[in-house]
mmCIF file of N, CA and C in Angstrom:
data_model
loop_
_atom_site.group_PDB
_atom_site.id
_atom_site.type_symbol
_atom_site.label_atom_id
_atom_site.label_comp_id
_atom_site.label_asym_id
_atom_site.label_seq_id
_atom_site.Cartn_x
_atom_site.Cartn_y
_atom_site.Cartn_z
ATOM 1 N N MET A 1397 -47.335 21.428 7.977
ATOM 2 C CA MET A 1397 -47.379 21.647 9.886
ATOM 3 C C MET A 1397 -48.598 21.352 10.167
ATOM 4 N N VAL A 1398 -48.686 21.160 11.680
ATOM 5 C CA VAL A 1398 -49.348 19.614 12.932
ATOM 6 C C VAL A 1398 -50.066 21.470 12.954
ATOM 7 N N ARG A 1399 -51.095 21.914 12.920
ATOM 8 C CA ARG A 1399 -51.858 23.081 13.698
ATOM 9 C C ARG A 1399 -53.411 22.482 14.337
ATOM 10 N N HIS A 1400 -53.147 22.530 15.878
ATOM 11 C CA HIS A 1400 -54.612 22.312 16.907
ATOM 12 C C HIS A 1400 -54.911 23.644 17.010
ATOM 13 N N ASP A 1401 -55.832 24.486 16.216
ATOM 14 C CA ASP A 1401 -56.857 25.031 16.753
ATOM 15 C C ASP A 1401 -57.832 24.883 17.434
ATOM 16 N N ASN A 1402 -57.814 23.396 17.291
ATOM 17 C CA ASN A 1402 -59.204 23.059 18.054
ATOM 18 C C ASN A 1402 -59.134 21.957 18.725
ATOM 19 N N ALA A 1403 -58.761 21.948 20.258
ATOM 20 C CA ALA A 1403 -58.316 20.883 20.812
ATOM 21 C C ALA A 1403 -59.090 19.422 20.731
ATOM 22 N N ALA A 1404 -60.328 19.849 20.356
ATOM 23 C CA ALA A 1404 -61.062 18.479 20.253
ATOM 24 C C ALA A 1404 -60.954 17.473 19.197
ATOM 25 N N ALA A 1405 -59.831 18.294 17.819
ATOM 26 C CA ALA A 1405 -59.454 17.798 16.927
ATOM 27 C C ALA A 1405 -58.324 16.794 16.905
ATOM 28 N N LEU A 1406 -57.664 17.157 18.304
ATOM 29 C CA LEU A 1406 -56.468 16.176 19.278
ATOM 30 C C LEU A 1406 -56.686 15.083 19.118
ATOM 31 N N GLY A 1407 -56.104 14.249 18.957
ATOM 32 C CA GLY A 1407 -55.984 12.952 19.217
ATOM 33 C C GLY A 1407 -54.417 12.640 19.665
ATOM 34 N N ASP A 1408 -54.477 11.194 20.000
ATOM 35 C CA ASP A 1408 -53.200 10.611 20.932
ATOM 36 C C ASP A 1408 -52.182 10.838 20.004
ATOM 37 N N GLY A 1409 -52.450 10.194 18.934
ATOM 38 C CA GLY A 1409 -51.460 9.934 17.762
ATOM 39 C C GLY A 1409 -50.485 11.089 17.481
ATOM 40 N N ASP A 1410 -50.752 12.488 17.637
ATOM 41 C CA ASP A 1410 -50.737 14.155 17.537
ATOM 42 C C ASP A 1410 -49.551 13.686 18.599
ATOM 43 N N LEU A 1411 -49.992 14.068 19.388
ATOM 44 C CA LEU A 1411 -49.596 13.414 20.940
ATOM 45 C C LEU A 1411 -48.176 12.751 20.708
ATOM 46 N N THR A 1412 -48.286 11.329 20.356
ATOM 47 C CA THR A 1412 -47.335 10.530 19.851
ATOM 48 C C THR A 1412 -46.652 10.956 19.411
ATOM 49 N N ILE A 1413 -47.150 11.799 18.002
ATOM 50 C CA ILE A 1413 -45.909 12.358 17.160
ATOM 51 C C ILE A 1413 -44.907 13.452 17.684
ATOM 52 N N ALA A 1414 -45.453 14.391 17.988
ATOM 53 C CA ALA A 1414 -44.761 15.315 19.309
ATOM 54 C C ALA A 1414 -43.949 14.840 20.057
ATOM 55 N N LEU A 1415 -44.265 13.828 20.861
ATOM 56 C CA LEU A 1415 -43.177 13.352 21.919
ATOM 57 C C LEU A 1415 -42.278 12.574 21.141
ATOM 58 N N SER A 1416 -42.375 11.694 20.223
ATOM 59 C CA SER A 1416 -41.545 11.435 19.858
ATOM 60 C C SER A 1416 -40.114 12.112 18.833
ATOM 61 N N LEU A 1417 -40.778 13.630 18.601
ATOM 62 C CA LEU A 1417 -39.377 14.697 18.137
ATOM 63 C C LEU A 1417 -38.980 15.153 19.329
ATOM 64 N N LEU A 1418 -39.388 15.200 20.783
ATOM 65 C CA LEU A 1418 -38.396 15.794 21.339
ATOM 66 C C LEU A 1418 -37.764 14.794 22.158
ATOM 67 N N THR A 1419 -38.029 12.947 22.259
ATOM 68 C CA THR A 1419 -37.671 12.088 22.866
ATOM 69 C C THR A 1419 -36.568 12.240 23.263
ATOM 70 N N MET A 1420 -35.767 11.920 22.045
ATOM 71 C CA MET A 1420 -33.983 11.671 22.103
ATOM 72 C C MET A 1420 -33.480 13.366 22.164
ATOM 73 N N SER A 1421 -34.310 14.388 21.588
ATOM 74 C CA SER A 1421 -33.034 15.945 21.995
ATOM 75 C C SER A 1421 -34.439 16.634 21.720
ATOM 76 N N PRO A 1422 -34.718 17.410 23.197
ATOM 77 C CA PRO A 1422 -35.338 17.576 23.727
ATOM 78 C C PRO A 1422 -35.423 19.440 23.255
ATOM 79 N N GLU A 1423 -34.429 19.352 22.440
ATOM 80 C CA GLU A 1423 -34.357 20.646 22.780
ATOM 81 C C GLU A 1423 -33.866 20.899 20.829
ATOM 82 N N ALA A 1424 -34.260 20.536 20.014
ATOM 83 C CA ALA A 1424 -34.242 19.795 18.974
ATOM 84 C C ALA A 1424 -35.053 21.417 18.415
ATOM 85 N N ASP A 1425 -35.409 21.457 16.478
ATOM 86 C CA ASP A 1425 -35.956 22.422 16.438
ATOM 87 C C ASP A 1425 -37.419 21.748 15.327
ATOM 88 N N VAL A 1426 -38.571 22.287 16.585
ATOM 89 C CA VAL A 1426 -39.400 21.342 16.220
ATOM 90 C C VAL A 1426 -41.254 22.612 15.691
ATOM 91 N N HIS A 1427 -40.226 23.621 15.245
ATOM 92 C CA HIS A 1427 -41.588 24.812 14.201
ATOM 93 C C HIS A 1427 -42.239 23.972 13.859
ATOM 94 N N HIS A 1428 -41.855 23.174 13.120
ATOM 95 C CA HIS A 1428 -43.106 22.297 12.116
ATOM 96 C C HIS A 1428 -43.639 21.869 12.221
ATOM 97 N N ASN A 1429 -44.268 21.611 14.073
ATOM 98 C CA ASN A 1429 -45.329 20.796 14.422
ATOM 99 C C ASN A 1429 -45.929 21.683 15.694
ATOM 100 N N LEU A 1430 -46.590 22.469 15.380
ATOM 101 C CA LEU A 1430 -47.395 22.962 16.694
ATOM 102 C C LEU A 1430 -47.339 22.597 18.412
ATOM 103 N N LEU A 1431 -47.897 21.013 17.939
ATOM 104 C CA LEU A 1431 -48.145 20.673 19.821
ATOM 105 C C LEU A 1431 -46.626 20.318 20.020
ATOM 106 N N ALA A 1432 -45.807 20.008 19.306
ATOM 107 C CA ALA A 1432 -44.546 20.054 19.700
ATOM 108 C C ALA A 1432 -43.472 20.938 20.151
ATOM 109 N N ALA A 1433 -43.771 22.143 19.304
ATOM 110 C CA ALA A 1433 -43.134 23.189 19.653
ATOM 111 C C ALA A 1433 -44.209 23.880 21.275
ATOM 112 N N LYS A 1434 -44.875 23.895 21.428
ATOM 113 C CA LYS A 1434 -46.132 24.360 22.087
ATOM 114 C C LYS A 1434 -45.127 23.107 23.820
ATOM 115 N N ILE A 1435 -45.169 21.900 23.710
ATOM 116 C CA ILE A 1435 -44.810 21.060 25.172
ATOM 117 C C ILE A 1435 -43.472 21.910 24.966
ATOM 118 N N GLN A 1436 -42.487 21.958 23.862
ATOM 119 C CA GLN A 1436 -41.031 22.142 24.428
ATOM 120 C C GLN A 1436 -41.192 23.845 25.139
ATOM 121 N N PHE A 1437 -42.032 24.595 24.710
ATOM 122 C CA PHE A 1437 -41.495 25.838 25.603
ATOM 123 C C PHE A 1437 -42.426 25.929 26.772
ATOM 124 N N SER A 1438 -43.500 25.001 26.833
ATOM 125 C CA SER A 1438 -43.601 24.359 28.410
ATOM 126 C C SER A 1438 -42.341 23.981 29.913
ATOM 127 N N LEU A 1439 -41.614 23.043 28.686
ATOM 128 C CA LEU A 1439 -40.848 22.413 29.108
ATOM 129 C C LEU A 1439 -39.901 23.928 29.289
ATOM 130 N N ARG A 1440 -39.280 24.078 28.892
ATOM 131 C CA ARG A 1440 -38.748 25.163 28.669
ATOM 132 C C ARG A 1440 -38.915 26.021 30.266
ATOM 133 N N LEU A 1441 -40.253 26.761 29.827
ATOM 134 C CA LEU A 1441 -40.840 27.489 31.817
ATOM 135 C C LEU A 1441 -40.262 26.289 32.439
ATOM 136 N N LEU A 1442 -40.574 25.735 32.562
ATOM 137 C CA LEU A 1442 -40.668 24.288 33.718
ATOM 138 C C LEU A 1442 -39.352 24.424 34.281
ATOM 139 N N LEU A 1443 -38.112 24.327 32.872
ATOM 140 C CA LEU A 1443 -36.847 24.175 33.533
ATOM 141 C C LEU A 1443 -35.976 25.054 33.962
ATOM 142 N N SER A 1444 -36.870 26.173 33.454
ATOM 143 C CA SER A 1444 -36.229 27.377 34.046
ATOM 144 C C SER A 1444 -36.425 27.795 35.481
ATOM 145 N N LEU A 1445 -37.859 27.276 36.172
ATOM 146 C CA LEU A 1445 -38.222 27.339 37.475
ATOM 147 C C LEU A 1445 -37.513 26.051 38.096
ATOM 148 N N ASN A 1446 -37.100 25.026 37.684
ATOM 149 C CA ASN A 1446 -36.234 24.140 38.464
ATOM 150 C C ASN A 1446 -35.625 23.347 37.549
ATOM 151 N N ASP A 1447 -34.635 22.502 38.721
ATOM 152 C CA ASP A 1447 -33.421 22.184 38.198
ATOM 153 C C ASP A 1447 -33.753 20.593 37.968
ATOM 154 N N TYR A 1448 -33.615 20.749 36.364
ATOM 155 C CA TYR A 1448 -33.915 18.978 36.411
ATOM 156 C C TYR A 1448 -33.094 18.537 35.280
ATOM 157 N N SER A 1449 -32.071 18.132 35.204
ATOM 158 C CA SER A 1449 -31.491 17.427 34.176
ATOM 159 C C SER A 1449 -31.679 17.028 32.762
ATOM 160 N N ARG A 1450 -30.942 16.811 31.875
ATOM 161 C CA ARG A 1450 -31.049 16.591 30.879
ATOM 162 C C ARG A 1450 -32.120 15.280 30.484
ATOM 163 N N GLN A 1451 -30.941 14.173 31.453
ATOM 164 C CA GLN A 1451 -31.511 12.992 31.505
ATOM 165 C C GLN A 1451 -33.494 12.950 31.914
ATOM 166 N N ASP A 1452 -33.176 13.105 32.934
ATOM 167 C CA ASP A 1452 -34.716 13.500 33.700
ATOM 168 C C ASP A 1452 -35.826 13.882 32.818
ATOM 169 N N VAL A 1453 -35.582 14.634 32.033
ATOM 170 C CA VAL A 1453 -36.415 15.685 30.925
ATOM 171 C C VAL A 1453 -37.001 13.963 29.978
ATOM 172 N N LYS A 1454 -35.650 13.530 29.346
ATOM 173 C CA LYS A 1454 -35.662 13.016 28.601
ATOM 174 C C LYS A 1454 -36.818 11.383 29.182
ATOM 175 N N GLN A 1455 -36.425 11.126 30.132
ATOM 176 C CA GLN A 1455 -37.028 10.299 31.073
ATOM 177 C C GLN A 1455 -38.413 9.894 30.881
ATOM 178 N N ALA A 1456 -39.049 11.520 31.500
ATOM 179 C CA ALA A 1456 -40.193 12.202 31.880
ATOM 180 C C ALA A 1456 -40.850 12.052 30.591
ATOM 181 N N ILE A 1457 -39.928 12.723 29.446
ATOM 182 C CA ILE A 1457 -41.440 12.426 27.958
ATOM 183 C C ILE A 1457 -41.128 11.113 27.405
ATOM 184 N N ARG A 1458 -40.313 9.800 27.867
ATOM 185 C CA ARG A 1458 -40.562 8.875 27.318
ATOM 186 C C ARG A 1458 -41.629 7.719 28.182
ATOM 187 N N ARG A 1459 -41.723 8.365 29.640
ATOM 188 C CA ARG A 1459 -43.029 8.146 30.507
ATOM 189 C C ARG A 1459 -43.869 8.333 29.633
ATOM 190 N N ILE A 1460 -44.184 9.323 29.761
ATOM 191 C CA ILE A 1460 -45.444 10.130 29.427
ATOM 192 C C ILE A 1460 -45.542 9.131 27.825
ATOM 193 N N ALA A 1461 -44.817 9.469 26.826
ATOM 194 C CA ALA A 1461 -44.845 8.376 25.530
ATOM 195 C C ALA A 1461 -45.545 7.064 26.188
ATOM 196 N N ARG A 1462 -44.854 6.343 26.724
ATOM 197 C CA ARG A 1462 -45.526 4.897 27.085
ATOM 198 C C ARG A 1462 -47.030 5.256 27.829
ATOM 199 N N SER A 1463 -47.468 6.593 28.389
ATOM 200 C CA SER A 1463 -48.758 6.524 28.787
ATOM 201 C C SER A 1463 -49.620 6.640 27.975
ATOM 202 N N VAL A 1464 -49.166 7.592 26.763
ATOM 203 C CA VAL A 1464 -50.015 7.587 26.219
ATOM 204 C C VAL A 1464 -50.416 6.234 25.287
ATOM 205 N N GLN A 1465 -49.267 5.568 24.900
ATOM 206 C CA GLN A 1465 -50.008 4.253 24.163
ATOM 207 C C GLN A 1465 -50.766 3.337 24.762
ATOM 208 N N SER A 1466 -50.656 2.774 26.215
ATOM 209 C CA SER A 1466 -51.271 2.502 27.060
ATOM 210 C C SER A 1466 -52.698 2.469 26.693
ATOM 211 N N HIS A 1467 -53.092 4.231 27.566
ATOM 212 C CA HIS A 1467 -53.990 4.649 27.537
ATOM 213 C C HIS A 1467 -54.631 4.403 26.147
ATOM 214 N N THR A 1468 -53.941 4.882 25.160
ATOM 215 C CA THR A 1468 -54.499 5.377 23.499
ATOM 216 C C THR A 1468 -55.307 3.567 23.134
ATOM 217 N N GLU A 1469 -54.192 2.485 23.494
ATOM 218 C CA GLU A 1469 -54.729 1.143 23.181
ATOM 219 C C GLU A 1469 -56.012 0.455 24.130
ATOM 220 N N HIS A 1470 -56.398 1.329 25.074
ATOM 221 C CA HIS A 1470 -57.119 0.794 26.068
ATOM 222 C C HIS A 1470 -58.559 1.466 25.783
ATOM 223 N N SER A 1471 -58.781 3.028 25.302
ATOM 224 C CA SER A 1471 -59.548 3.275 25.474
ATOM 225 C C SER A 1471 -59.786 4.171 24.022
ATOM 226 N N GLY A 1472 -59.000 4.238 23.123
ATOM 227 C CA GLY A 1472 -59.551 4.951 21.687
ATOM 228 C C GLY A 1472 -58.129 5.562 21.314
ATOM 229 N N ARG A 1473 -58.604 6.372 20.274
ATOM 230 C CA ARG A 1473 -57.615 7.553 19.818
ATOM 231 C C ARG A 1473 -57.697 8.681 20.733
ATOM 232 N N ARG A 1474 -58.314 9.351 21.818
ATOM 233 C CA ARG A 1474 -57.937 9.997 22.602
ATOM 234 C C ARG A 1474 -58.105 9.555 24.253
ATOM 235 N N GLY A 1475 -57.693 8.405 24.035
ATOM 236 C CA GLY A 1475 -57.799 7.746 25.756
ATOM 237 C C GLY A 1475 -56.742 8.629 26.720
ATOM 238 N N HIS A 1476 -55.682 8.275 26.127
ATOM 239 C CA HIS A 1476 -54.921 9.208 27.079
ATOM 240 C C HIS A 1476 -55.216 10.933 27.272
ATOM 241 N N LEU A 1477 -55.537 12.414 26.393
ATOM 242 C CA LEU A 1477 -56.022 13.086 26.308
ATOM 243 C C LEU A 1477 -57.292 12.917 27.594
ATOM 244 N N ASP A 1478 -58.259 12.321 27.355
ATOM 245 C CA ASP A 1478 -59.127 12.119 28.169
ATOM 246 C C ASP A 1478 -59.003 12.150 29.588
ATOM 247 N N PHE A 1479 -58.246 10.900 29.482
ATOM 248 C CA PHE A 1479 -57.274 10.784 31.006
ATOM 249 C C PHE A 1479 -56.919 11.950 31.550
ATOM 250 N N ILE A 1480 -55.741 12.760 30.647
ATOM 251 C CA ILE A 1480 -55.395 13.821 31.395
ATOM 252 C C ILE A 1480 -56.102 15.082 32.064
ATOM 253 N N ARG A 1481 -56.995 15.060 31.114
ATOM 254 C CA ARG A 1481 -58.125 16.323 31.453
ATOM 255 C C ARG A 1481 -58.521 16.660 32.809
ATOM 256 N N GLN A 1482 -58.649 15.433 33.459
ATOM 257 C CA GLN A 1482 -58.640 15.986 34.826
ATOM 258 C C GLN A 1482 -57.855 16.228 35.717
ATOM 259 N N TYR A 1483 -56.765 16.143 34.817
ATOM 260 C CA TYR A 1483 -55.670 16.533 35.851
ATOM 261 C C TYR A 1483 -55.092 18.657 35.250
ATOM 262 N N VAL A 1484 -55.754 18.883 34.564
ATOM 263 C CA VAL A 1484 -55.352 20.330 33.585
ATOM 264 C C VAL A 1484 -56.018 20.967 33.822
ATOM 265 N N LYS A 1485 -55.820 21.887 33.682
ATOM 266 C CA LYS A 1485 -56.881 23.167 34.112
ATOM 267 C C LYS A 1485 -57.149 23.813 32.759
ATOM 268 N N GLY A 1486 -57.856 24.460 32.325
ATOM 269 C CA GLY A 1486 -58.207 25.052 30.905
ATOM 270 C C GLY A 1486 -58.597 24.372 29.941
#
């Protein structure tokens, strides 16, 4: 099981794995990956409040995965996470 009790230990690779678990099937059983489970929970909350299609969700996950890959290649192991920090509160 992947645990990320310390957000500073989280890397883009962890995010890539979590997103790959959700890309083809956002509703998959991901309890074995804590980060994927947290993303899935947040997606479910967002989807309950908005009207997005399954295809919209899959496409958004793929787009984020490409962004992770790009930022990692250009800025290192936490490139994407450091980039999005400016947009995420907490």
